[in-house]
Short mmCIF file of C-alpha atoms and ligand atoms in Angstrom, two decimals:
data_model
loop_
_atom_site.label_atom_id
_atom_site.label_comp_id
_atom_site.label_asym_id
_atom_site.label_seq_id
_atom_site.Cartn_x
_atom_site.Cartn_y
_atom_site.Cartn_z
CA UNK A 15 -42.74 82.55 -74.53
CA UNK A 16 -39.37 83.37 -73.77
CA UNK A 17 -40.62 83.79 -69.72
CA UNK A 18 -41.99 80.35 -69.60
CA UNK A 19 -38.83 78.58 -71.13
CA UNK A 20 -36.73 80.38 -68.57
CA UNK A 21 -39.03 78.93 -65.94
CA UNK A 22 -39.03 75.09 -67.39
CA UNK A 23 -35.35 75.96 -66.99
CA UNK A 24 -35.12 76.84 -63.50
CA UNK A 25 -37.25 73.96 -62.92
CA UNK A 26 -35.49 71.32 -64.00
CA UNK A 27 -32.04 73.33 -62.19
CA UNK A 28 -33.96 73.00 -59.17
CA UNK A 29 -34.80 69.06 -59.36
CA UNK A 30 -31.68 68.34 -58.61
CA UNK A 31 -31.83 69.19 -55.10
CA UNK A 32 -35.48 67.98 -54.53
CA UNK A 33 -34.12 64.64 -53.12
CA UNK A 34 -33.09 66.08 -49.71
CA UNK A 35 -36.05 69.38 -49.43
CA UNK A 36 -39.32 70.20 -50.99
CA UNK A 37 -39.16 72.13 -54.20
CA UNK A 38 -41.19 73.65 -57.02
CA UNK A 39 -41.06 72.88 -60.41
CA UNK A 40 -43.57 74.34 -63.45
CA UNK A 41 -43.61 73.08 -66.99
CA UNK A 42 -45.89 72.42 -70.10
CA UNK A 43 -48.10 69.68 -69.96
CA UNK A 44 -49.01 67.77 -73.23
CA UNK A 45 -51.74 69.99 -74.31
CA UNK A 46 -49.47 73.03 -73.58
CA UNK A 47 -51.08 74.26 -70.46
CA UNK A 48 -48.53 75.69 -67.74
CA UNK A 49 -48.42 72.59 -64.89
CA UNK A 50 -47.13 73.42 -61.78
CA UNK A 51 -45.45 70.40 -59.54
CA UNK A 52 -44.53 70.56 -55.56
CA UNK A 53 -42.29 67.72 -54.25
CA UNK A 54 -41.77 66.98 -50.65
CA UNK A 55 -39.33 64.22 -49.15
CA UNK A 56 -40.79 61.93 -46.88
CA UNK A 57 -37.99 61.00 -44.02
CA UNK A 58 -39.72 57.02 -44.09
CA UNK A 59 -39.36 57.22 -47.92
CA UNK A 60 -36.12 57.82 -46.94
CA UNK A 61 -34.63 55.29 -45.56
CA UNK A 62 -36.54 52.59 -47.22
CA UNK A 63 -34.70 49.80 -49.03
CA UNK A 64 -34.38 49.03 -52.44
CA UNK A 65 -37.29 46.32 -53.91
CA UNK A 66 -34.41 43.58 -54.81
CA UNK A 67 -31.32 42.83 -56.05
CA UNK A 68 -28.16 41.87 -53.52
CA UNK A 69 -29.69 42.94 -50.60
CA UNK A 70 -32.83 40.62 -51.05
CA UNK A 71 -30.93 37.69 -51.94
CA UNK A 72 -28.91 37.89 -49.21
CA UNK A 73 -31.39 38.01 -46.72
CA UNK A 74 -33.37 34.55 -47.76
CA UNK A 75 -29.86 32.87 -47.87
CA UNK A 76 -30.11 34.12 -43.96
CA UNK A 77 -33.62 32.81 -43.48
CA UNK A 78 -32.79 29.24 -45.41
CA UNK A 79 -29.63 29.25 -42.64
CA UNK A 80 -31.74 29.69 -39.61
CA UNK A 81 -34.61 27.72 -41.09
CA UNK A 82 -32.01 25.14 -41.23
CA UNK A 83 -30.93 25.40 -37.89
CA UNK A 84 -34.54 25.03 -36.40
CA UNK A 85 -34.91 22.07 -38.47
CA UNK A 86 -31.78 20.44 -36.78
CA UNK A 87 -33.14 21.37 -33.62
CA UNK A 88 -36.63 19.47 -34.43
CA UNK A 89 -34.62 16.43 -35.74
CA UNK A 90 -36.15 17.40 -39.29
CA UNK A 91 -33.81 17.19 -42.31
CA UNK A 92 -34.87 20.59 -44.43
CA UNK A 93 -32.20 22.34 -46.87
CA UNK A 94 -31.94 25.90 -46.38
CA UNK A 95 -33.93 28.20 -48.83
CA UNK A 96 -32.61 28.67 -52.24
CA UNK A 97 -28.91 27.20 -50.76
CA UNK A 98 -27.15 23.39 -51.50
CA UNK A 99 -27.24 21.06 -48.30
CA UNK A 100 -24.47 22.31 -46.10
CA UNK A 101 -22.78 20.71 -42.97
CA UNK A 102 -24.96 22.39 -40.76
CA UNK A 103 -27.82 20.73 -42.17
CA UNK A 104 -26.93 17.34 -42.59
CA UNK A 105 -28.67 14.72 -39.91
CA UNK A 106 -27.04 15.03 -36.52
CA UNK A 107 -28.00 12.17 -34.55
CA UNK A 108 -25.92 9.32 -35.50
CA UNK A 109 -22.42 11.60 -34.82
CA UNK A 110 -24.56 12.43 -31.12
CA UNK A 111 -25.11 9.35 -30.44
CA UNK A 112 -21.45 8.32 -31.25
CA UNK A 113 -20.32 11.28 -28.92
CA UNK A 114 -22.66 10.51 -25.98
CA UNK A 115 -21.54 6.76 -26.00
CA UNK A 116 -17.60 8.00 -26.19
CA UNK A 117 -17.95 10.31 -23.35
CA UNK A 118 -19.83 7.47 -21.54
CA UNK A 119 -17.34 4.94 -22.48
CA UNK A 120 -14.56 7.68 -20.89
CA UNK A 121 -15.87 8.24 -17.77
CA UNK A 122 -16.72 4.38 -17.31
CA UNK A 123 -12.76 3.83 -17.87
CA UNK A 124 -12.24 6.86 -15.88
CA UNK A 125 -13.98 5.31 -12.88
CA UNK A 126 -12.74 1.72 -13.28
CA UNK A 127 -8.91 3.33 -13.13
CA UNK A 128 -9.75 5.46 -10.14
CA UNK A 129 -11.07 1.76 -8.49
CA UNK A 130 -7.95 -0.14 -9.51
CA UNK A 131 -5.71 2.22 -8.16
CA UNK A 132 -7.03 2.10 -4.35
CA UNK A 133 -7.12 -1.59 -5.03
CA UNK A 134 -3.22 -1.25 -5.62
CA UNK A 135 -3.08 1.29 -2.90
CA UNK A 136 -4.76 -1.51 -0.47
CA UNK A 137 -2.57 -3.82 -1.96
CA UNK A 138 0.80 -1.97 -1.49
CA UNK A 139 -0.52 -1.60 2.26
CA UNK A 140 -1.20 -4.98 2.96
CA UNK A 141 2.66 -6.18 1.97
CA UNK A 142 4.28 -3.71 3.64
CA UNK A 143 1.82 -4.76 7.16
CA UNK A 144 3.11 -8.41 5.99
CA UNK A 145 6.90 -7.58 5.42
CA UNK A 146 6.85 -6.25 8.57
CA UNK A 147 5.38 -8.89 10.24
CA UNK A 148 7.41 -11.94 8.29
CA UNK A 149 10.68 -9.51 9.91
CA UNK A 150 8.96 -9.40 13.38
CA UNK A 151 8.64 -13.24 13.51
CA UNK A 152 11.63 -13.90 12.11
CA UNK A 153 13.26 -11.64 14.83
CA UNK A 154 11.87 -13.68 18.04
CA UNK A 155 12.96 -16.58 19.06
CA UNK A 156 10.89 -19.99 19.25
CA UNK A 157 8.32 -20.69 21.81
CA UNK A 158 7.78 -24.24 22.96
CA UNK A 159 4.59 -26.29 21.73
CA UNK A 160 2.63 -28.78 23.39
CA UNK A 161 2.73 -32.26 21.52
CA UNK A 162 -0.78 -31.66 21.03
CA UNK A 163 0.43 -28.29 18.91
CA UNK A 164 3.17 -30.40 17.20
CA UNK A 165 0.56 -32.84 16.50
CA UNK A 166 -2.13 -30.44 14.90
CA UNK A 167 0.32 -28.51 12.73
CA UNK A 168 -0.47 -27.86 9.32
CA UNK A 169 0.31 -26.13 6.28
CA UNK A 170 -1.48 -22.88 7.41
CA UNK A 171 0.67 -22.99 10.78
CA UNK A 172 2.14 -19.59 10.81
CA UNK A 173 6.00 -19.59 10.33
CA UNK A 174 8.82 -22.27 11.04
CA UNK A 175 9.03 -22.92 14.65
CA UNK A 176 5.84 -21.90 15.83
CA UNK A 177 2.04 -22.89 14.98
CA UNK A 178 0.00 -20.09 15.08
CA UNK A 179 -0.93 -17.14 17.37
CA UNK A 180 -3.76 -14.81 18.14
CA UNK A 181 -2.83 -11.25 18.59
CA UNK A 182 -1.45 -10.63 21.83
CA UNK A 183 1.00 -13.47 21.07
CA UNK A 184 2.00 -12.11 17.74
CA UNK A 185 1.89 -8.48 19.68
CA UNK A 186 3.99 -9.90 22.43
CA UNK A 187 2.42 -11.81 25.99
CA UNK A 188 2.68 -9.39 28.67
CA UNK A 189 -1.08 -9.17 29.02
CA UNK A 190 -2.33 -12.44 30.18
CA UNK A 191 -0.46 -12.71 33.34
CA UNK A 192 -2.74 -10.05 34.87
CA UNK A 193 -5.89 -11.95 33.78
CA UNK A 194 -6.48 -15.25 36.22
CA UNK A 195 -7.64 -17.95 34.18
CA UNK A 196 -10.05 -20.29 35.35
CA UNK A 197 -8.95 -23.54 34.06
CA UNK A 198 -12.03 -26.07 34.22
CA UNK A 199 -10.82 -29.88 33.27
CA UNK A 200 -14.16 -30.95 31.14
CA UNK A 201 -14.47 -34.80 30.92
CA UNK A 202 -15.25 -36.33 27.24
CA UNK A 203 -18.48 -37.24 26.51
CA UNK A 204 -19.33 -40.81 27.30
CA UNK A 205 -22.02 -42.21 25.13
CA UNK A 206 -23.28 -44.64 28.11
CA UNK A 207 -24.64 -41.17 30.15
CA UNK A 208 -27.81 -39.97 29.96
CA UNK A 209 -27.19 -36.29 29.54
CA UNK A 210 -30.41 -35.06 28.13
CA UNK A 211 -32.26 -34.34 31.21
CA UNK A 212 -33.27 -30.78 31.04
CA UNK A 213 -33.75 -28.08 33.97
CA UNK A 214 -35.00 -24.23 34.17
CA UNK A 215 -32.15 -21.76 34.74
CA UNK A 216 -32.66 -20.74 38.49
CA UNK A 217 -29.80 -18.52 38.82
CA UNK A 218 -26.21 -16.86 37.03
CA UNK A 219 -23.07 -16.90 38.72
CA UNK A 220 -20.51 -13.79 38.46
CA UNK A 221 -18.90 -13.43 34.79
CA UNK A 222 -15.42 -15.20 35.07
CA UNK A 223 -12.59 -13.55 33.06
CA UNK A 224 -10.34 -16.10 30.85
CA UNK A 225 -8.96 -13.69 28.07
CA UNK A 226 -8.79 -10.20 27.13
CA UNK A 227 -8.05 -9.52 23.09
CA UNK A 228 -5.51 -6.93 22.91
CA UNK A 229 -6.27 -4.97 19.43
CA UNK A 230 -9.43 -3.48 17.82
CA UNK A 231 -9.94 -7.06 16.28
CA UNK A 232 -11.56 -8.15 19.50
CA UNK A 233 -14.09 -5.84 20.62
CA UNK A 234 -16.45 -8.07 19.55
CA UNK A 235 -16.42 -11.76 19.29
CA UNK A 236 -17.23 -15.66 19.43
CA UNK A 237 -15.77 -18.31 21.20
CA UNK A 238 -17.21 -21.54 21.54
CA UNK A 239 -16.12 -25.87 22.92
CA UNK A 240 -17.59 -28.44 20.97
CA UNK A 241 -19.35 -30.68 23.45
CA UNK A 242 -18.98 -33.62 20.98
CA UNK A 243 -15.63 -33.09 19.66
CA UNK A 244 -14.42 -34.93 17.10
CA UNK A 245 -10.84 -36.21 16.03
CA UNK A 246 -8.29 -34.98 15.97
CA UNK A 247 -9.47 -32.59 18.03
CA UNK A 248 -9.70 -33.60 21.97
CA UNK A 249 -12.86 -32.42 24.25
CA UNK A 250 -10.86 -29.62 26.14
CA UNK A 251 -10.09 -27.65 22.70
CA UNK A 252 -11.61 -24.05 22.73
CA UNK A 253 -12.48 -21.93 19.42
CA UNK A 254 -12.16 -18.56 19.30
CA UNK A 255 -13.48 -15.89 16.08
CA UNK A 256 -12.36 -12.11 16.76
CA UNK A 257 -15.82 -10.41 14.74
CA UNK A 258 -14.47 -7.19 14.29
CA UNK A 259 -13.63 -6.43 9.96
CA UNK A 260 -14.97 -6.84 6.83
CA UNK A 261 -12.83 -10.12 5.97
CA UNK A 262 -13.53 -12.55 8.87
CA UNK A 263 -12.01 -15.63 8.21
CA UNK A 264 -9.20 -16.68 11.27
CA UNK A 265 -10.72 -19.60 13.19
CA UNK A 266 -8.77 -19.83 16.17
CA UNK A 267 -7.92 -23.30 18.23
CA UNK A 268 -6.59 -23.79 21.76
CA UNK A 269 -5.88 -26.60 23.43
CA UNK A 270 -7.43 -26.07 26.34
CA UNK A 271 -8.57 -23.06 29.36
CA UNK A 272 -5.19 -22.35 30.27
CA UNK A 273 -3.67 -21.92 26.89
CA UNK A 274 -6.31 -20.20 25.53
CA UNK A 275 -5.86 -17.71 28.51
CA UNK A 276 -2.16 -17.62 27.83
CA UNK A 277 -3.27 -16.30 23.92
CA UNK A 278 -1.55 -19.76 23.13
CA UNK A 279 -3.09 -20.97 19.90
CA UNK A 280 -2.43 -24.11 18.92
CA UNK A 281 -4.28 -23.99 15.57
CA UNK A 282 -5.43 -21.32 12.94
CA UNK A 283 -7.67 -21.99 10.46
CA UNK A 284 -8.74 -20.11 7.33
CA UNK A 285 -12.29 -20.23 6.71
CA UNK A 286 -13.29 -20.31 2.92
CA UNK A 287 -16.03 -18.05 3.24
CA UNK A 288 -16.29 -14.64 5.45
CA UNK A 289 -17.93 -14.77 8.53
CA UNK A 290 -20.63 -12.11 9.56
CA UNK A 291 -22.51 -11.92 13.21
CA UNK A 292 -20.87 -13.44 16.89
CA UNK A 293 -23.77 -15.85 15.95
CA UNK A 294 -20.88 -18.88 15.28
CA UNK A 295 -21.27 -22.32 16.94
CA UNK A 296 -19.54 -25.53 16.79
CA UNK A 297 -20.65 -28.83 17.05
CA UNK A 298 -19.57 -32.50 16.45
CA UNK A 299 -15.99 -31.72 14.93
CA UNK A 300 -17.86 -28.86 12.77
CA UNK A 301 -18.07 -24.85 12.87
CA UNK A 302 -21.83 -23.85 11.83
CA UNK A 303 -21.54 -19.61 10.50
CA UNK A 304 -23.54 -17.29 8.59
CA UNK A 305 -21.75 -16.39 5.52
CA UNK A 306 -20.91 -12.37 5.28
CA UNK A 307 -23.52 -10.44 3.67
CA UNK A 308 -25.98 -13.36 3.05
CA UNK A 309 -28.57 -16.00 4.69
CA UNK A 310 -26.70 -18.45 3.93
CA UNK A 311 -25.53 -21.25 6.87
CA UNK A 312 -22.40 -23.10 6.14
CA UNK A 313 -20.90 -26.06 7.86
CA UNK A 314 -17.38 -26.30 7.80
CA UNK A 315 -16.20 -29.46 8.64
CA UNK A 316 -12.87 -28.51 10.96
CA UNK A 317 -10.55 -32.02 10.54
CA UNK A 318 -10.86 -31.69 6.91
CA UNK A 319 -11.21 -28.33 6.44
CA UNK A 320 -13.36 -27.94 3.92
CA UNK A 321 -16.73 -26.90 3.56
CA UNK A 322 -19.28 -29.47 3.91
CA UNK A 323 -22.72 -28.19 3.62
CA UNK A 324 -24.04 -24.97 2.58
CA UNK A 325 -27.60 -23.66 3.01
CA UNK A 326 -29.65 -20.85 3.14
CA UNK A 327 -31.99 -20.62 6.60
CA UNK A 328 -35.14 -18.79 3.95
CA UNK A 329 -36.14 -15.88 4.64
CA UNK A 330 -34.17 -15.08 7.85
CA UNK A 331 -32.86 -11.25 7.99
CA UNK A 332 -28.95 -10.74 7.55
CA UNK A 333 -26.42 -7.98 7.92
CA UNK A 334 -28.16 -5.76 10.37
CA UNK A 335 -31.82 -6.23 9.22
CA UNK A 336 -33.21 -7.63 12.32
CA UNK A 337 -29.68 -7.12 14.76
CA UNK A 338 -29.81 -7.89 18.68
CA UNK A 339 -30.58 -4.03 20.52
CA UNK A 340 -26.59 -3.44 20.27
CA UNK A 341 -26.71 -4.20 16.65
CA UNK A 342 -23.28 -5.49 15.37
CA UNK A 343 -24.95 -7.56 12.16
CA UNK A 344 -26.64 -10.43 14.74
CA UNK A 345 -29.20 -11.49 12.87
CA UNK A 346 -28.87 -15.37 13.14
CA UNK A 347 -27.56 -17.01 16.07
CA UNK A 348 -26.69 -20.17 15.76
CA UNK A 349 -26.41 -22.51 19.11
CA UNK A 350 -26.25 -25.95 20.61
CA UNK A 351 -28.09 -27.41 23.39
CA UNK A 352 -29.31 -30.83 24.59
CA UNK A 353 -31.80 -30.80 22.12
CA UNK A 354 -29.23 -29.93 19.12
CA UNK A 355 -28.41 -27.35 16.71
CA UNK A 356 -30.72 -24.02 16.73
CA UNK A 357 -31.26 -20.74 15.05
CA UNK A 358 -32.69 -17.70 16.29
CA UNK A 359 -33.30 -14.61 13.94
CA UNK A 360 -36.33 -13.11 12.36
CA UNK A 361 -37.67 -12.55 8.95
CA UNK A 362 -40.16 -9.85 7.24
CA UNK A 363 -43.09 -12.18 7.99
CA UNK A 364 -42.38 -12.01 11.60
CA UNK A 365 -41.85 -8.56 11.29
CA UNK A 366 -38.67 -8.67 13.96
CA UNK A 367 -40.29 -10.95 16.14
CA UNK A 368 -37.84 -13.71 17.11
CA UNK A 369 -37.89 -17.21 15.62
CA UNK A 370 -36.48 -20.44 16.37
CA UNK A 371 -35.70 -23.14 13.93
CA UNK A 372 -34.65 -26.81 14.98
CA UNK A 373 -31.90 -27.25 12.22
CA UNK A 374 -30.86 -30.61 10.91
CA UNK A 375 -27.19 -30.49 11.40
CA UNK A 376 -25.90 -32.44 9.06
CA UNK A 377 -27.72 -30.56 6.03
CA UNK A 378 -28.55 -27.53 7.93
CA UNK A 379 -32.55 -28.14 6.76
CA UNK A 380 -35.05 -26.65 8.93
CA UNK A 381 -36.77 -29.18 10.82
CA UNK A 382 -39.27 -26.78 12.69
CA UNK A 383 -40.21 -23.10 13.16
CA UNK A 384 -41.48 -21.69 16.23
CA UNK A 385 -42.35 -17.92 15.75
CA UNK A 386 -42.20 -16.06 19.22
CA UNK A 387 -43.76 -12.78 20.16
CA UNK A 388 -40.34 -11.44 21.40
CA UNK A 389 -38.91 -8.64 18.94
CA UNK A 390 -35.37 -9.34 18.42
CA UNK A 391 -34.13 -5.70 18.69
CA UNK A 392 -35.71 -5.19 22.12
CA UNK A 393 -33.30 -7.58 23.46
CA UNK A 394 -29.42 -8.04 24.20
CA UNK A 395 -29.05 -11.23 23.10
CA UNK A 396 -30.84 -14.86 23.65
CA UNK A 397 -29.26 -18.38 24.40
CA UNK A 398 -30.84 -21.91 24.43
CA UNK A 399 -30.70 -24.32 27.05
CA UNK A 400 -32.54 -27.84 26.55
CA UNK A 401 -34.88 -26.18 23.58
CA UNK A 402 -35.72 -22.97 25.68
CA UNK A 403 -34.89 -19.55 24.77
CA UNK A 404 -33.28 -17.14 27.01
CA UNK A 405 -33.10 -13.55 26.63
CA UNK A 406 -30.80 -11.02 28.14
CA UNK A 407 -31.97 -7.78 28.56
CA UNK A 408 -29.54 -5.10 28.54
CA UNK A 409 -26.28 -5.54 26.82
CA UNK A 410 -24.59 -2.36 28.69
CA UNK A 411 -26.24 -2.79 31.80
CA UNK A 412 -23.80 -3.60 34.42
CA UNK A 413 -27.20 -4.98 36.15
CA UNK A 414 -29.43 -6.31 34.14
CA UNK A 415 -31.20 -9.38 34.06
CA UNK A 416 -32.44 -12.45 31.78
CA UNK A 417 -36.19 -11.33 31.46
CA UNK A 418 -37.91 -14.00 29.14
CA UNK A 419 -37.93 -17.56 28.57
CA UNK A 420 -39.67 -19.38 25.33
CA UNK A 421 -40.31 -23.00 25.26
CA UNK A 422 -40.39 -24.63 22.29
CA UNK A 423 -42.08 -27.98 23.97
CA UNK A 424 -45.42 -25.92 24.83
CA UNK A 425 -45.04 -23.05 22.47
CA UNK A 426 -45.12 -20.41 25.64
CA UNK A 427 -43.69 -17.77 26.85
CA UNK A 428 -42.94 -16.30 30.03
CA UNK A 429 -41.52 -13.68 31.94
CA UNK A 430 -38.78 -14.22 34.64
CA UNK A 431 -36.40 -12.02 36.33
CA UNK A 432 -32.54 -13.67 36.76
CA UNK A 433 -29.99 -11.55 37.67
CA UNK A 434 -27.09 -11.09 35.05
CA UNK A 435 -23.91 -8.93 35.18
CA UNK A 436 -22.36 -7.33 32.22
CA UNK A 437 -19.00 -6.51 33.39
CA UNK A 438 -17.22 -4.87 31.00
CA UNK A 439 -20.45 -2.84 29.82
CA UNK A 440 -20.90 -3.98 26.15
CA UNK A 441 -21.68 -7.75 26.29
CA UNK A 442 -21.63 -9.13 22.12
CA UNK A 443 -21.97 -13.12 22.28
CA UNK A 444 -23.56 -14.93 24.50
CA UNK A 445 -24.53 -18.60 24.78
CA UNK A 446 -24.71 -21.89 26.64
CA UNK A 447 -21.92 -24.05 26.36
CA UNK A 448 -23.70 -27.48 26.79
CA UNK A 449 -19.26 -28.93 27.15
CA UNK A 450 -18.79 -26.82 30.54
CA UNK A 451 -22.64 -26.13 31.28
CA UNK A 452 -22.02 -23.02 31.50
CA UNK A 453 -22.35 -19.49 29.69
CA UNK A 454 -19.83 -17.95 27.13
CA UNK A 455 -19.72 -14.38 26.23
CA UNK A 456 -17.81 -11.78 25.19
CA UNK A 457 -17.93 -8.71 26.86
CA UNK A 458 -15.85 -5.45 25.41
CA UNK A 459 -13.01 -7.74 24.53
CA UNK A 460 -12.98 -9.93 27.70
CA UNK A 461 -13.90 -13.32 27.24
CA UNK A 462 -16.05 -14.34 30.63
CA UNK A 463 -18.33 -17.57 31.71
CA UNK A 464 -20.91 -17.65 33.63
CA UNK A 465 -21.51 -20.99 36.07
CA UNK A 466 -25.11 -21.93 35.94
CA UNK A 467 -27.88 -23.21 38.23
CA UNK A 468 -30.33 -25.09 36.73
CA UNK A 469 -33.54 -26.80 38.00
CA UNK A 470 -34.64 -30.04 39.03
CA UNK A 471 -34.31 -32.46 35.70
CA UNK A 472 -37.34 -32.78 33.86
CA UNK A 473 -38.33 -36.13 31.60
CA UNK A 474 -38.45 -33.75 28.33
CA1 LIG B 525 -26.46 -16.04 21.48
#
């Protein structure tokens, strides 16, 4: 008895140390039978976690977190398991929405500064180019007018003393000595001559210098002579538009050939709207122009100076959708012939081909449409004489010639071969001046004529 106590004893001595190796440990059962027991530690047993308490709770307080994350991800509103509704889990998309439309609302004002400030920029530019030239007028002493001049001054004369100036006079006048004007004395119309007979070009003279512009200004350009001038400008006065910017407004007037090859303006006026194309023509005391960026026609009446009709020519192509080949924005053309006031352009319908419209010229309506078979960018340019359509076929071409003529009496077209000269190698404007009966154009800054031979008068 005594032997099996001691053993119980050493038993329970050795339990102790059962947690961390296998042991052996005998005792009475119930019924007093010896029971033997043999223990060994598993290593997963281990190392497993308790069934509860802190550890548990503290992992579904992580779940409810990330379950309320997801939720806020989905746009749901869930609380988190077992928790209160926190911050993270309150509705989000109001305070987004509030952010995205700040940040928006930033960069809009962020822009909007960065545009105002080149505006000022601009701005500050354009003084300082005026300061300087207000000090370079001011520093020269008077030129003498013509009474015409003195007569035709107005408020938007340029400075005391002097009318206006293109830019070689503003620039100083050494340059037009070395160009020989041509100075052509052009009678006023007299309403008892019968000057709408009509004949077929036959032949171009050589181009005839008058003018060369002296800046950037006048690469390209118009110039024009109304041949039914009106008061209180006389027959002989010349226009002249330098194309070349994005604000083209200076009309220029001369007097005449000579002072106009002298760089002599004796009037500058300010044209309302901007001016796009070398498409400009003037007739009976008014300048007819394609507004800048638009369709639109507008006459401006020149002794009042103000505009007095305004019109779009519908569906014609502008700002360099259906150009001449050298481009340059020439989509309408406006011109003046026996017959009256024309446009040539082209619209989607015609799919580039040219078209001519008879346009009424006091309302700038379209009176008639002919649609050609020409395509506008495959020439250099077109003019009208007595309601036929030229066109010139190179604009570089020192020799080139005028290829095709359209007749709006029959509808037809026909080829022809007439010798024409570019001179200066990129010709920009040309058309008939029905005053001189001749052609104007302006060629790499040069402003040329070309005398004319035309056919045997026909009854049309
Ligand atoms: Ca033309």
């Amino acid at each position: 008895m005594f032997f099996l106590s001691l053993l119980c004893i050493c038993g329970l001595l050795l339990r102790g140390d059962a947690q961390d190796r296998a042991s052996l440990w005998r005792g009475n059962d119930r019924s007093g039978r010896c029971q033997y027991t043999f223990t060994v530690p598993s290593p997963a047993e281990a190392t497993c976690p308790q069934a509860g308490g802190p550890e548990l709770d503290g992992l579904k307080a992580r779940l409810g977190v990330l379950e309320a994350l997801v939720a806020q991800l989905g746009g749901k509103d869930v609380q988190p398991r077992g928790g209160q509704p926190g911050a993270a889990a309150r509705p989000q998309p109001e305070l987004q929405e509030a952010l995205s439309r700040a940040v928006a609302e930033r960069n809009l004002l962020q822009g909007e500064k960065e545009r105002l400030q080149r505006e000022l920029d601009t701005l500050k530019l354009r003084m300082e180019e005026m300061r300087r030239e207000t000090e370079r007028l001011r520093s020269r002493p008077c030129l003498s007018q013509s009474p015409m001049a003195a007569a035709t001054a107005t408020q938007q004369d340029w400075g005391r003393g002097r009318l206006a100036a293109d830019s070689t006079w503003l620039h100083g006048a050494q340059g037009f000595q070395e160009v020989k004007a041509e100075v052509t004395e052009v009678p006023a119309p007299d309403g008892n001559v019968d000057n709408t007979g009509c004949g077929q070009l036959i032949s171009v003279g050589e181009p005839v210098t008058h003018r060369k512009a002296d800046n950037i200004a006048g690469k390209y350009g118009v110039w024009m002579q109304d041949p039914e001038a009106v008061s209180p400008y006389g027959a002989s006065m010349l226009w002249r538009i330098d194309t070349i910017g994005t604000e083209v407004r200076q009309l220029y007037g001369y007097d005449d050939m000579e002072q106009l090859s002298k760089g002599f303006p004796s009037k500058v006026l300010l044209l309302p709207d901007p001016l796009e194309s070398t498409g400009a023509t003037i007739y009976r005391g008014s300048l007819y122009y394609q507004r800048r960026l638009s369709r639109t026609l507008i006459r401006y009446d020149l002794a009042s100076e103000n505009v007095a009709a305004r019109r779009e020519l519908p569906h014609a192509g502008f700002h360099g959708q259906f150009p001449y080949s050298w481009g340059g924005y020439t989509d309408i053309d406006l011109s003046v012939d026996e017959k009256g006031l024309w446009a040539v352009y082209s619209t989607s319908k015609a799919q580039g081909a040219i078209v001519i419209s008879k346009l009424d010229p006091h309302s700038l309506e379209v009176k008639r449409s002919w649609e050609t078979s020409i395509r506008k960018a495959s020439v250099a340019n077109s003019f009208m004489i007595c309601g036929k359509l030229y066109t010139v076929a190179s604009y570089a071409a020192r020799d080139t010639t005028i290829n095709q003529v359209y007749d709006t009496a029959t509808s037809q077209l026909k080829a022809v071969s007439i010798p024409f000269k570019n001179k200066y190698g990129y010709n920009s404007m040309i058309d008939y001046s029905l005053a001189q009966r001749k052609l104007f154009a302006w060629d790499n800054f040069h402003l040329v004529s070309y005398d004319l031979r035309l056919g045997r008068q026909q009854a049309n």
